[in-house]
PDB file of C-alpha atoms in Angstrom:
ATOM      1  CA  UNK A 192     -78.488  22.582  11.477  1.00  0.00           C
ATOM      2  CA  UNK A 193     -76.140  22.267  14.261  1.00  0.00           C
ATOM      3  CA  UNK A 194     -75.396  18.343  15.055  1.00  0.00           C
ATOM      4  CA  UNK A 195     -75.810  18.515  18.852  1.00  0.00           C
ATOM      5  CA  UNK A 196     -74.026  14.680  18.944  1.00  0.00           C
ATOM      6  CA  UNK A 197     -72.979  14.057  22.363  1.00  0.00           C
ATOM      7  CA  UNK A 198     -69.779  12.788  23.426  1.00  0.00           C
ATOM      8  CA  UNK A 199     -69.001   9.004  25.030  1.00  0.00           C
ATOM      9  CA  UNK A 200     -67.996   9.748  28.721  1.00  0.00           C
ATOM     10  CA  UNK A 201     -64.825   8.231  29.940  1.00  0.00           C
ATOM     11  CA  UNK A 202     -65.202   4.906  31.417  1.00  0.00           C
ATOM     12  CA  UNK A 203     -64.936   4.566  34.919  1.00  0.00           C
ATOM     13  CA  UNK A 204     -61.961   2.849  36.746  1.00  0.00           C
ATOM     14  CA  UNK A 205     -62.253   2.450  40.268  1.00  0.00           C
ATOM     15  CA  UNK A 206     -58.890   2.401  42.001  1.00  0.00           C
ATOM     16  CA  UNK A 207     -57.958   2.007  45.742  1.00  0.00           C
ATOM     17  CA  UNK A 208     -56.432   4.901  47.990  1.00  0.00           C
ATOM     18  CA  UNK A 209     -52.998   3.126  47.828  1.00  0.00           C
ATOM     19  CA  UNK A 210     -53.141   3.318  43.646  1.00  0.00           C
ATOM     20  CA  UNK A 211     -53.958   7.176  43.783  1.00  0.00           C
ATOM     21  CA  UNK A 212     -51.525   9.483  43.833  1.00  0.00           C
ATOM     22  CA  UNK A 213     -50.631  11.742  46.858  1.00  0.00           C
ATOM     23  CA  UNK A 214     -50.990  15.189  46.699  1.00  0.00           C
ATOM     24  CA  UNK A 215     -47.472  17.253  46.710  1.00  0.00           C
ATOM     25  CA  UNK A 216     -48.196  19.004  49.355  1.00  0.00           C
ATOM     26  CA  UNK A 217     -50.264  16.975  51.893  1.00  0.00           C
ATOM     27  CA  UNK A 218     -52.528  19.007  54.329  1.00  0.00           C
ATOM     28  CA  UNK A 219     -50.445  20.063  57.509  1.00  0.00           C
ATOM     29  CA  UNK A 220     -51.538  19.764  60.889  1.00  0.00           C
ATOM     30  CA  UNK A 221     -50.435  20.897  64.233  1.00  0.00           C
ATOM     31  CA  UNK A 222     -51.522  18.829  67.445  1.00  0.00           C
ATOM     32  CA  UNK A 223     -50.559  20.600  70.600  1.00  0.00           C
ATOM     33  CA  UNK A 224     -51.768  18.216  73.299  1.00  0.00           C
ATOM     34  CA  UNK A 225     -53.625  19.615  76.235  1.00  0.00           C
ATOM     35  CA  UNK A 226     -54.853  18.909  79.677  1.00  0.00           C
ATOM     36  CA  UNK A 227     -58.424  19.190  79.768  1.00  0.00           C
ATOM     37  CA  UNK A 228     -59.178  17.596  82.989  1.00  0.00           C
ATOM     38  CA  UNK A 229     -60.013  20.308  85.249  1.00  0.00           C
ATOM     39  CA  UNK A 230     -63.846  21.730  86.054  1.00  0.00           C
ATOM     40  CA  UNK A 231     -66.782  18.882  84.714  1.00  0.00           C
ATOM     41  CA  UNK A 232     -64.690  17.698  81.508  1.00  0.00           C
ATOM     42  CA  UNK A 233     -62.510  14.033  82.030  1.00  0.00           C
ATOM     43  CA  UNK A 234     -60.631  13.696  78.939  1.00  0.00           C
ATOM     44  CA  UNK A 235     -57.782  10.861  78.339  1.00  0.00           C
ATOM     45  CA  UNK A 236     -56.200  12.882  75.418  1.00  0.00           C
ATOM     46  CA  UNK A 237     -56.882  16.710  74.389  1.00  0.00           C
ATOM     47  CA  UNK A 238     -55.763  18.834  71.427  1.00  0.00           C
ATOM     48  CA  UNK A 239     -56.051  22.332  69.818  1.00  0.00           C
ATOM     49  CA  UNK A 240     -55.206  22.384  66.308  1.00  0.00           C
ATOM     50  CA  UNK A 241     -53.261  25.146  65.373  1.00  0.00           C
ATOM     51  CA  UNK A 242     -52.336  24.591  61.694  1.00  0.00           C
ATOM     52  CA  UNK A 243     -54.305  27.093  59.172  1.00  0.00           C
ATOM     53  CA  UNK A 244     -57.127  24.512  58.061  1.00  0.00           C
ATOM     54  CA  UNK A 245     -58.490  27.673  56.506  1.00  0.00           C
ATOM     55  CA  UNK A 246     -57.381  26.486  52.909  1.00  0.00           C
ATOM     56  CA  UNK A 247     -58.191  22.769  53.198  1.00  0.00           C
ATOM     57  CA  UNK A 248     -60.961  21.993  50.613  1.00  0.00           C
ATOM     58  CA  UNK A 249     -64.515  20.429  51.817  1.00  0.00           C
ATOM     59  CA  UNK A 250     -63.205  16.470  51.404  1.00  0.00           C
ATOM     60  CA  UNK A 251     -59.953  17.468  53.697  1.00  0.00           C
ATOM     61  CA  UNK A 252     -62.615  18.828  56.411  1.00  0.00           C
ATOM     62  CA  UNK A 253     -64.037  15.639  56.082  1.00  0.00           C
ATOM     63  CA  UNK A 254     -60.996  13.264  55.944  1.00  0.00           C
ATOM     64  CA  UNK A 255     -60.162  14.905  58.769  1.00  0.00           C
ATOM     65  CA  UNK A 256     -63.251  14.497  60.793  1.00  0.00           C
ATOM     66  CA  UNK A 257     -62.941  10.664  59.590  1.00  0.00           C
ATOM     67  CA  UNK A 258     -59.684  10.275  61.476  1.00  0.00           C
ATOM     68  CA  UNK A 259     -61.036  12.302  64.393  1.00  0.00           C
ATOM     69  CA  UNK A 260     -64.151   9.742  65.044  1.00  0.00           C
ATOM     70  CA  UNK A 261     -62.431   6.701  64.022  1.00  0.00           C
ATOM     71  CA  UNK A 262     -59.851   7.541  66.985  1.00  0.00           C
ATOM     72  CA  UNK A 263     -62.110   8.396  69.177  1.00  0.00           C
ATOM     73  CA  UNK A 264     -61.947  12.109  69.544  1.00  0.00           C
ATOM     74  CA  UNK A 265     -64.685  14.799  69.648  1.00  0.00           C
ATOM     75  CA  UNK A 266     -65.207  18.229  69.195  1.00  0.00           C
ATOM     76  CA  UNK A 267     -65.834  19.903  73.002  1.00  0.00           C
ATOM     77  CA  UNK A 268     -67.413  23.615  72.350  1.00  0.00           C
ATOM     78  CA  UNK A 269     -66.559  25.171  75.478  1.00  0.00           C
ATOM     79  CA  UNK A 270     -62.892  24.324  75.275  1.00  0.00           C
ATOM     80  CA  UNK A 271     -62.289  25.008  71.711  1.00  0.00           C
ATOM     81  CA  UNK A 272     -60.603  21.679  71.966  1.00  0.00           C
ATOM     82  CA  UNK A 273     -60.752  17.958  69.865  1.00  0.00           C
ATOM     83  CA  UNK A 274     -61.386  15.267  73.490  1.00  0.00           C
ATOM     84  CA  UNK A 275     -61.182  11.616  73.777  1.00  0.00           C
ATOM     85  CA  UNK A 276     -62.971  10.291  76.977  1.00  0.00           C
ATOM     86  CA  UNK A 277     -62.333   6.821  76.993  1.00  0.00           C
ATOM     87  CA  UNK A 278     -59.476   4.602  76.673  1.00  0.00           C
ATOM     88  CA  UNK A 279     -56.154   5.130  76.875  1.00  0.00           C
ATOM     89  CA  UNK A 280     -53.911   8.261  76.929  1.00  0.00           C
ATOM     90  CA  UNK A 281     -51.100   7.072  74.916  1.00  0.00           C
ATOM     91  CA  UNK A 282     -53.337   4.544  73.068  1.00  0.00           C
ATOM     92  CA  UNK A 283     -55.767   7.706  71.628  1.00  0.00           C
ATOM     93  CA  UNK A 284     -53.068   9.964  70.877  1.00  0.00           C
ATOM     94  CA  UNK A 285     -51.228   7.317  68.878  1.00  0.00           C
ATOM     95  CA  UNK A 286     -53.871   5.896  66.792  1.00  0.00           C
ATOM     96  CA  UNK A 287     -54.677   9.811  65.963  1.00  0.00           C
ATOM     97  CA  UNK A 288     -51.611  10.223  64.715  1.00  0.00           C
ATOM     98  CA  UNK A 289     -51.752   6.491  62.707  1.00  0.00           C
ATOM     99  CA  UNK A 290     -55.117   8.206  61.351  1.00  0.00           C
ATOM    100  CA  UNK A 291     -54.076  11.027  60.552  1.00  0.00           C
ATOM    101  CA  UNK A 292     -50.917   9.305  58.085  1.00  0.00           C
ATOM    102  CA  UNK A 293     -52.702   6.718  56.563  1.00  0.00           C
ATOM    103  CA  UNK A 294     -55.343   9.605  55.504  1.00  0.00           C
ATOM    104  CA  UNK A 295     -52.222  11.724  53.862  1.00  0.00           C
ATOM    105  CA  UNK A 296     -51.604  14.705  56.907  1.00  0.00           C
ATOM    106  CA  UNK A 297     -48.537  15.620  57.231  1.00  0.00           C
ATOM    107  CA  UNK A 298     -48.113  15.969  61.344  1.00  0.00           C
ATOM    108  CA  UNK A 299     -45.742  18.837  62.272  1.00  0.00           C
ATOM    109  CA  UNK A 300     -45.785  18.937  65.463  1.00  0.00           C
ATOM    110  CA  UNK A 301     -47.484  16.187  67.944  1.00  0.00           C
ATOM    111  CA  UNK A 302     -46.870  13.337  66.312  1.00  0.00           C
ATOM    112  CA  UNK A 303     -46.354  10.518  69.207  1.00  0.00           C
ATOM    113  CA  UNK A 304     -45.827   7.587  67.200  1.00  0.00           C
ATOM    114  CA  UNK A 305     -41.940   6.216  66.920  1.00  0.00           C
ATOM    115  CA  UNK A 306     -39.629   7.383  64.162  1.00  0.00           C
ATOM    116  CA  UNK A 307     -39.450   3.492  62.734  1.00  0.00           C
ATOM    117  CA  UNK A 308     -43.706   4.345  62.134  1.00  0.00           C
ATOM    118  CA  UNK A 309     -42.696   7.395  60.512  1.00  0.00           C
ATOM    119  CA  UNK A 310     -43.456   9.615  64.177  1.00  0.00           C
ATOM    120  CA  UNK A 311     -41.393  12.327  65.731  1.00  0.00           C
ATOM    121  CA  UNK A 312     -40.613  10.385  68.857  1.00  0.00           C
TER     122      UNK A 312
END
């Protein structure tokens, strides 16, 4: 007879996002900013992502999507384009890019926020 004994799972240890390790190499993004206020579309702040997202996993895709609602941006169909319509210009595109960090993106190319916050600018 075979003994079919089963294993003790390991226990589970919670951690926060700060105690995990990052990945070594973060998920890139591109954000070439756009004006997108021409024809029935107002938008404060506009992208198009051109980064390859085509080899981001599932929970990247939605880590990303996090960062885009938290900031305030949308999806707009008939511009192939990520659109905040409310607030400020500068205000949305730098608490994308604050976002976008704190979630582990690597921004190379867009990012508005000052070099002492770790920004291009």
């Amino acid at each position: 007879m075979i003994d079919q004994g089963r294993r003790a799972a390991a226990p589970f240890r919670p951690c926060s996002p700060k105690d995990r390790p990052m990945p070594k190499n973060p998920p890139q993004i591109e954000l070439r900013w756009r004006d997108e206020n021409y024809g029935s579309v107002y938008a404060v702040a506009a992208f198009r992502n051109y980064a390859g997202t085509f080899d981001w996993s599932e929970r990247t895709h939605q880590r990303f999507r996090g960062c885009l609602k938290r900031a305030g941006f949308e999806f707009h169909w008939g511009r192939c384009a990520y659109i905040a319509k409310t607030g400020d210009t500068a205000e949305r595109k730098c608490a994308l890019c604050d976002e976008l960090a704190a979630a582990g993106f690597r921004i190379i190319h867009g990012d508005v926020r000052p070099q002492a916050e770790g920004g291009e600018a």
